[in-house]
mmCIF file of C-alpha atoms and ligand atoms in Angstrom:
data_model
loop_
_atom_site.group_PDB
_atom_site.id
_atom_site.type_symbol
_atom_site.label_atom_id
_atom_site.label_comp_id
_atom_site.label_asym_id
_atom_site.label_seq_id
_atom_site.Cartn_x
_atom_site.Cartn_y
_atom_site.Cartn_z
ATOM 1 C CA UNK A 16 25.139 -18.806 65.886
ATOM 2 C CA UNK A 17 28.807 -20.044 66.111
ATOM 3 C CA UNK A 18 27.815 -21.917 69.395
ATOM 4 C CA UNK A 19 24.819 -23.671 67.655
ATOM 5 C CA UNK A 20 27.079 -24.815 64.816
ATOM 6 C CA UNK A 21 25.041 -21.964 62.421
ATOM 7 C CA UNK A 22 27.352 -21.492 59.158
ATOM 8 C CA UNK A 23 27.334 -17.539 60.540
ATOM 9 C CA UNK A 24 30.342 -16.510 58.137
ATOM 10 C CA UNK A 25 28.245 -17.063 55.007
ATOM 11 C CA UNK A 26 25.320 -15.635 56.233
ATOM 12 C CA UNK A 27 23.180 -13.806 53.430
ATOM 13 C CA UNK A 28 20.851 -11.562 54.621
ATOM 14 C CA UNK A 29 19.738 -9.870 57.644
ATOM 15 C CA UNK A 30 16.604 -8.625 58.603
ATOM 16 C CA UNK A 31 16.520 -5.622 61.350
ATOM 17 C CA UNK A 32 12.731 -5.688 62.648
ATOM 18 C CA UNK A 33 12.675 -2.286 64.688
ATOM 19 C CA UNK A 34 15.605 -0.262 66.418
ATOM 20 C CA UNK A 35 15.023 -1.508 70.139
ATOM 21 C CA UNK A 36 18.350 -2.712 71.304
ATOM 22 C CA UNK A 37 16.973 -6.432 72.091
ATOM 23 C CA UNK A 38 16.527 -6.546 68.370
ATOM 24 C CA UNK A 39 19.379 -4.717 66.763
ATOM 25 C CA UNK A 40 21.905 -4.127 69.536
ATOM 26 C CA UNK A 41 23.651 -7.829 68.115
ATOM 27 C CA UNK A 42 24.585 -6.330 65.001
ATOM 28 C CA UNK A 43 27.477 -3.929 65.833
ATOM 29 C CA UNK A 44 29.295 -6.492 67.608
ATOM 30 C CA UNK A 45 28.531 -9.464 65.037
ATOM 31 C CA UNK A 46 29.758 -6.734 61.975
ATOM 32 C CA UNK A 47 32.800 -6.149 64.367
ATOM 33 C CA UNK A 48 33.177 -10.384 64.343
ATOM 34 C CA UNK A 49 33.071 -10.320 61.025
ATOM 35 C CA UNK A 50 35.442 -7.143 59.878
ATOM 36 C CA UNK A 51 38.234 -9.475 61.921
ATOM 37 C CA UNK A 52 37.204 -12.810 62.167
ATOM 38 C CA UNK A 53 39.602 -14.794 60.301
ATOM 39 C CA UNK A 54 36.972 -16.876 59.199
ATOM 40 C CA UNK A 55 35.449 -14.419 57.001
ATOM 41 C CA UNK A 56 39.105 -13.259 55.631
ATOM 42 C CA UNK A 57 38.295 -14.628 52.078
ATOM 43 C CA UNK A 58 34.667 -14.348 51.652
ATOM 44 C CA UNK A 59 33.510 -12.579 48.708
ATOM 45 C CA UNK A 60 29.850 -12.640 48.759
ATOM 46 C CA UNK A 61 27.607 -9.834 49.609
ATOM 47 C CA UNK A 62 26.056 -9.594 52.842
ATOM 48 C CA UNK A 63 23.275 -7.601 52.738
ATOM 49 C CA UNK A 64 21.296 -5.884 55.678
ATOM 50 C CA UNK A 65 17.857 -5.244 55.394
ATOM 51 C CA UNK A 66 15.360 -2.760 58.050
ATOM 52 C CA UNK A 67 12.702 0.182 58.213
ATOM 53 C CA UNK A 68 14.120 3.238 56.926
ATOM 54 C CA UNK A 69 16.401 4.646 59.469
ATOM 55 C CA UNK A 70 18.900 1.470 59.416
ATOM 56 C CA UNK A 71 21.498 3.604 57.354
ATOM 57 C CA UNK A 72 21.155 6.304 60.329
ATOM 58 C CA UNK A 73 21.312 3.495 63.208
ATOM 59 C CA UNK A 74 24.720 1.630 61.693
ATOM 60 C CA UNK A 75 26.193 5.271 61.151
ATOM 61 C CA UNK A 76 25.464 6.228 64.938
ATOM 62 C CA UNK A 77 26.691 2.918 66.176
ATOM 63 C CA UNK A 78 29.783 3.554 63.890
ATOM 64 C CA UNK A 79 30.425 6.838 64.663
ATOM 65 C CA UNK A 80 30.558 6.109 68.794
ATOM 66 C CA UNK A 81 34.515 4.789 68.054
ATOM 67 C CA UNK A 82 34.991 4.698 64.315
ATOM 68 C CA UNK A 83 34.294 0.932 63.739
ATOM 69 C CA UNK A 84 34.203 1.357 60.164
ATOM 70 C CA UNK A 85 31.679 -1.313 60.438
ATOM 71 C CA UNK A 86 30.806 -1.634 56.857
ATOM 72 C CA UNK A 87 34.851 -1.841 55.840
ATOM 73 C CA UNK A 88 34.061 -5.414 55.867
ATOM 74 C CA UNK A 89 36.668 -8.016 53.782
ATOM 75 C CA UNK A 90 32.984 -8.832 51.515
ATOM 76 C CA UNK A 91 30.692 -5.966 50.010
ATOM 77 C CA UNK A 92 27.936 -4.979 52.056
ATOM 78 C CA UNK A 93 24.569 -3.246 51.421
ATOM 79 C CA UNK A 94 21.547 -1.839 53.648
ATOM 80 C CA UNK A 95 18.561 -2.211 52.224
ATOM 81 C CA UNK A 96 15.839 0.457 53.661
ATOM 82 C CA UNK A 97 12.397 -1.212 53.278
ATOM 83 C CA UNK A 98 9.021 0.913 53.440
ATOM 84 C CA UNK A 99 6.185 -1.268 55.157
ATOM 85 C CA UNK A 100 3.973 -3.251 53.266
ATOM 86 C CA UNK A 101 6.849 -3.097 50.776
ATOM 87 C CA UNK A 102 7.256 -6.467 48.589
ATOM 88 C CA UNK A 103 11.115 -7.613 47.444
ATOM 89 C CA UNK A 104 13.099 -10.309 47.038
ATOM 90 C CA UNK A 105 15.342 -10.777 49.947
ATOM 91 C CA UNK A 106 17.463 -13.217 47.856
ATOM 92 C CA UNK A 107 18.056 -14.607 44.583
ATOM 93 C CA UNK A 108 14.354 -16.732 44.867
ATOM 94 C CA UNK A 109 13.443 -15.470 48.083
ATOM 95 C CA UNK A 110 10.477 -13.217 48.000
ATOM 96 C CA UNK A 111 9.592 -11.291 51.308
ATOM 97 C CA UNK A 112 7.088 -8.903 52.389
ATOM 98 C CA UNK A 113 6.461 -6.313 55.217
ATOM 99 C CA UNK A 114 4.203 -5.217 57.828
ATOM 100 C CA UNK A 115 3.964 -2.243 60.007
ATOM 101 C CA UNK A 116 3.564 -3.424 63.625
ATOM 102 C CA UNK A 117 1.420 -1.909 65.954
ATOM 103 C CA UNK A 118 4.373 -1.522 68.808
ATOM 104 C CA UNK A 119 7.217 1.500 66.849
ATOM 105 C CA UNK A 120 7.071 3.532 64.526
ATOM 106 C CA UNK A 121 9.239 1.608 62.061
ATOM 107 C CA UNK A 122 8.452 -1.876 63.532
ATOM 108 C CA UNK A 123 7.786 -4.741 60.805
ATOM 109 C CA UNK A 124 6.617 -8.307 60.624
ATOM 110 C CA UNK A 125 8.708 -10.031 57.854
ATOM 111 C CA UNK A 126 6.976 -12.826 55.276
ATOM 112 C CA UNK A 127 9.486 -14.828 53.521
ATOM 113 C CA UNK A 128 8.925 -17.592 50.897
ATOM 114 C CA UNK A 129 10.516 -19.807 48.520
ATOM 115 C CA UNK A 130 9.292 -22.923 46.814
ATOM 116 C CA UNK A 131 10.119 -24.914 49.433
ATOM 117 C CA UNK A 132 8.255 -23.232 52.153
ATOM 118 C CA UNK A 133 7.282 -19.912 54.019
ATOM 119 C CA UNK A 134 7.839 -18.311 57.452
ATOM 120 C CA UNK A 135 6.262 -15.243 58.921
ATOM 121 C CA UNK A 136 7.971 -13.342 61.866
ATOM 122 C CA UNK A 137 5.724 -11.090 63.866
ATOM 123 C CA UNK A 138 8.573 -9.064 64.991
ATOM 124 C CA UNK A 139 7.316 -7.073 67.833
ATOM 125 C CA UNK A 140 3.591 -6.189 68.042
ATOM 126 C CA UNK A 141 0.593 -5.381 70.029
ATOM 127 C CA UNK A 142 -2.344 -7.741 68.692
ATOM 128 C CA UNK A 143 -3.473 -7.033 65.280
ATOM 129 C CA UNK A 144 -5.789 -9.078 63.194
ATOM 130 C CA UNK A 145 -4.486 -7.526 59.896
ATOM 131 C CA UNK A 146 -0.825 -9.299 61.168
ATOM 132 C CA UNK A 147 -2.899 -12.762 61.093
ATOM 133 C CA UNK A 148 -4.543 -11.720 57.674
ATOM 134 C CA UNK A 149 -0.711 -11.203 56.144
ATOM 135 C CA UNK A 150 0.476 -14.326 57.236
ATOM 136 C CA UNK A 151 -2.046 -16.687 56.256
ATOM 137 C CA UNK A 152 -1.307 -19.787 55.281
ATOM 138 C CA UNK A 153 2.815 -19.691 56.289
ATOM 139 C CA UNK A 154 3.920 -23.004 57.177
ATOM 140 C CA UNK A 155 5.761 -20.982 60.037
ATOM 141 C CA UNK A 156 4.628 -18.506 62.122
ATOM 142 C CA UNK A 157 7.466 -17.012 64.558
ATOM 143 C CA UNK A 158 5.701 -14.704 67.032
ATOM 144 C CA UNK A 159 6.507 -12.946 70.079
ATOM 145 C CA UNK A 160 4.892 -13.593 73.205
ATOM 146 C CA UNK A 161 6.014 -11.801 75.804
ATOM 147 C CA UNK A 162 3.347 -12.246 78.297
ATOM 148 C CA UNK A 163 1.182 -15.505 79.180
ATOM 149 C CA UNK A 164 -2.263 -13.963 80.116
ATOM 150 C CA UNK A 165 -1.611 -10.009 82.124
ATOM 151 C CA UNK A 166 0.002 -7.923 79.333
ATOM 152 C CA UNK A 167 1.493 -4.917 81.457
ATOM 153 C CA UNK A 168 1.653 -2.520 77.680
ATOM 154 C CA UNK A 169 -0.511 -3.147 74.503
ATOM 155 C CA UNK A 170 2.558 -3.146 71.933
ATOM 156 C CA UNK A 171 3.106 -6.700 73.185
ATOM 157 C CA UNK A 172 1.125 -9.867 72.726
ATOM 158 C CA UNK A 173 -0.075 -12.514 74.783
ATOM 159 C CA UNK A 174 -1.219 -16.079 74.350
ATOM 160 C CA UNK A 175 -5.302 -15.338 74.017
ATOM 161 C CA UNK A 176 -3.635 -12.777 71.399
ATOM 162 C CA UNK A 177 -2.053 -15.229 69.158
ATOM 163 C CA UNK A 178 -5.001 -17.661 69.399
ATOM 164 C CA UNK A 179 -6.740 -15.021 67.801
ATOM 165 C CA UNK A 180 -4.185 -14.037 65.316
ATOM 166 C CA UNK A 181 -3.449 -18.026 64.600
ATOM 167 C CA UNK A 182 -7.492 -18.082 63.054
ATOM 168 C CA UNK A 183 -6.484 -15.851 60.530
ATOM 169 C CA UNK A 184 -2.808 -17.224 60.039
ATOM 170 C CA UNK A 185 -3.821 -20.708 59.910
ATOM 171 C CA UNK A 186 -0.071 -21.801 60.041
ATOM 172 C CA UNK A 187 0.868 -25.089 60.078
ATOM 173 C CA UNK A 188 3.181 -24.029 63.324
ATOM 174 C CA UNK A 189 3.751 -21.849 65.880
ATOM 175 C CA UNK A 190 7.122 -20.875 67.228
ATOM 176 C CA UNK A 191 6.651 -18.431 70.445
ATOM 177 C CA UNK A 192 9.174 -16.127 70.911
ATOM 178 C CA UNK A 193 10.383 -12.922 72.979
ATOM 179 C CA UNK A 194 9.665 -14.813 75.585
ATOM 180 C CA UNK A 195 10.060 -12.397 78.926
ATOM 181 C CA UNK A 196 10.823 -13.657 82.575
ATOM 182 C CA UNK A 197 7.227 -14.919 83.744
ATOM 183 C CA UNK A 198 8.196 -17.812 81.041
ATOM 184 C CA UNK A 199 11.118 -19.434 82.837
ATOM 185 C CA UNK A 200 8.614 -21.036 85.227
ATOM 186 C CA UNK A 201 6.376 -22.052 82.611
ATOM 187 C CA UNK A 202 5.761 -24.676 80.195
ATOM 188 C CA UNK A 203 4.636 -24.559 76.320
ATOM 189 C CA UNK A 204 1.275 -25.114 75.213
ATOM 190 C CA UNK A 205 1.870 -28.169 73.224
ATOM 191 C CA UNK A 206 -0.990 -26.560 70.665
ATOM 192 C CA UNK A 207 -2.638 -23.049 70.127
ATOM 193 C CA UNK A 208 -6.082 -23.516 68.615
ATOM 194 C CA UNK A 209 -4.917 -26.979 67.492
ATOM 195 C CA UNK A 210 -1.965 -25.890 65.730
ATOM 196 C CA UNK A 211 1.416 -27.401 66.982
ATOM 197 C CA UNK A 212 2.902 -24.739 69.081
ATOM 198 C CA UNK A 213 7.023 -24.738 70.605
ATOM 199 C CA UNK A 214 8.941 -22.285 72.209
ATOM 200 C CA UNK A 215 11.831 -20.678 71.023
ATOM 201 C CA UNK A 216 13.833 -21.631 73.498
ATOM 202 C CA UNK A 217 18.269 -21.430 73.088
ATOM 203 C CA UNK A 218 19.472 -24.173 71.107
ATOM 204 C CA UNK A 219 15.738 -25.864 69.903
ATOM 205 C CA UNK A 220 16.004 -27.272 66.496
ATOM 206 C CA UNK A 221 12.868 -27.111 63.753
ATOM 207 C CA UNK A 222 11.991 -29.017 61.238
ATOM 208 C CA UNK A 223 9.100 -27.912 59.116
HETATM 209 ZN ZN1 ZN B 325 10.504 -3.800 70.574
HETATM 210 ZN ZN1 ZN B 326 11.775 -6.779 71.744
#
């Protein structure tokens, strides 16, 4: 975030998808950043820190490998356990709503929406047409693709999967992410099913 000029000491809200380690293994060491950082010294606004139920457990184990006291932060913090299919407001004027994932047990897609526009983020997921029905209409869809066409396990998706799941969604963009290896000798499809399409690739910028 720092290197991609991302204002990360005022950040609001976080959203924990599932407790794989490519998903939550950041936020020990960014809490860390922040507990120290002198950037964050005089912050007073909450930070809160939003997952499947199980994220008090997770921070506590991470905490209790060396005593971080990762929640004696200079700000007030809060975790926020979230049940799937759960509806809240993630912010003041943020709604957001859940959705179990077919790939863990506590996996969940996120829907978030303001007035000025929405954003659905598949998290990780095997293919699931429900996952298209919930985020209809989003003028951004953020979904992992892991594979291009062979999908090795089913709790991942592939590109004929989000065609599929993009006739239901009907976004007005795609963002592919959780992009593994066989993608660094690939390009984007400029369009899935006519629908602009990019990759989430370090350091893109989108405008929607
Ligand atoms: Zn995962
Ligand atoms: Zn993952």
């Amino acid at each position: 975030m720092a290197q991609e000029g991302c204002d990360w000491a005022n950040l609001d809200a976080i959203w924990i998808s599932h407790f794989h380690l490519d998903h939550c293994g950041g936020l020990a060491p960014f809490l860390f950043g922040t507990k120290y950082a002198p950037t964050t010294r005089s912050r007073s606004k909450p930070m809160k820190i939003y997952g499947p139920p199980g994220l008090k457990d997770l921070i506590a184990a991470f905490d209790s490998a060396y005593n971080y006291g990762l929640l004696e932060q200079p700000f007030p913090t809060e975790i926020v356990e979230i049940e799937p299919g759960k509806q809240f407001d993630i912010l003041d004027g943020v709604k957001a709503k859940t959705f179990s994932t077919p790939h863990t047990d506590e996996s969940c897609a996120i829907r978030v929406e303001d007035e000025s526009g929405s954003l659905a983020f598949s998290a990780d997921t095997g293919y699931s047409t429900n996952l298209g029905v919930f985020a209809r209409g989003v003028d951004l869809l953020l979904i992992e693709c892991s594979f291009i066409a062979d999908k090795a396990v089913q709790i991942h998706l592939n590109l004929s999967d989000i065609e599929q799941i993009a006739r239901f969604a009907k976004p007005k963009k795609i963002v592919l992410t959780h992009l593994y290896p066989e993608w660094d000798d690939h390009s984007a499809p400029s369009e899935i099913g006519g629908i602009e399409t990019v990759l989430a690739v370090d350091g893109v910028n989108i405008l929607i």
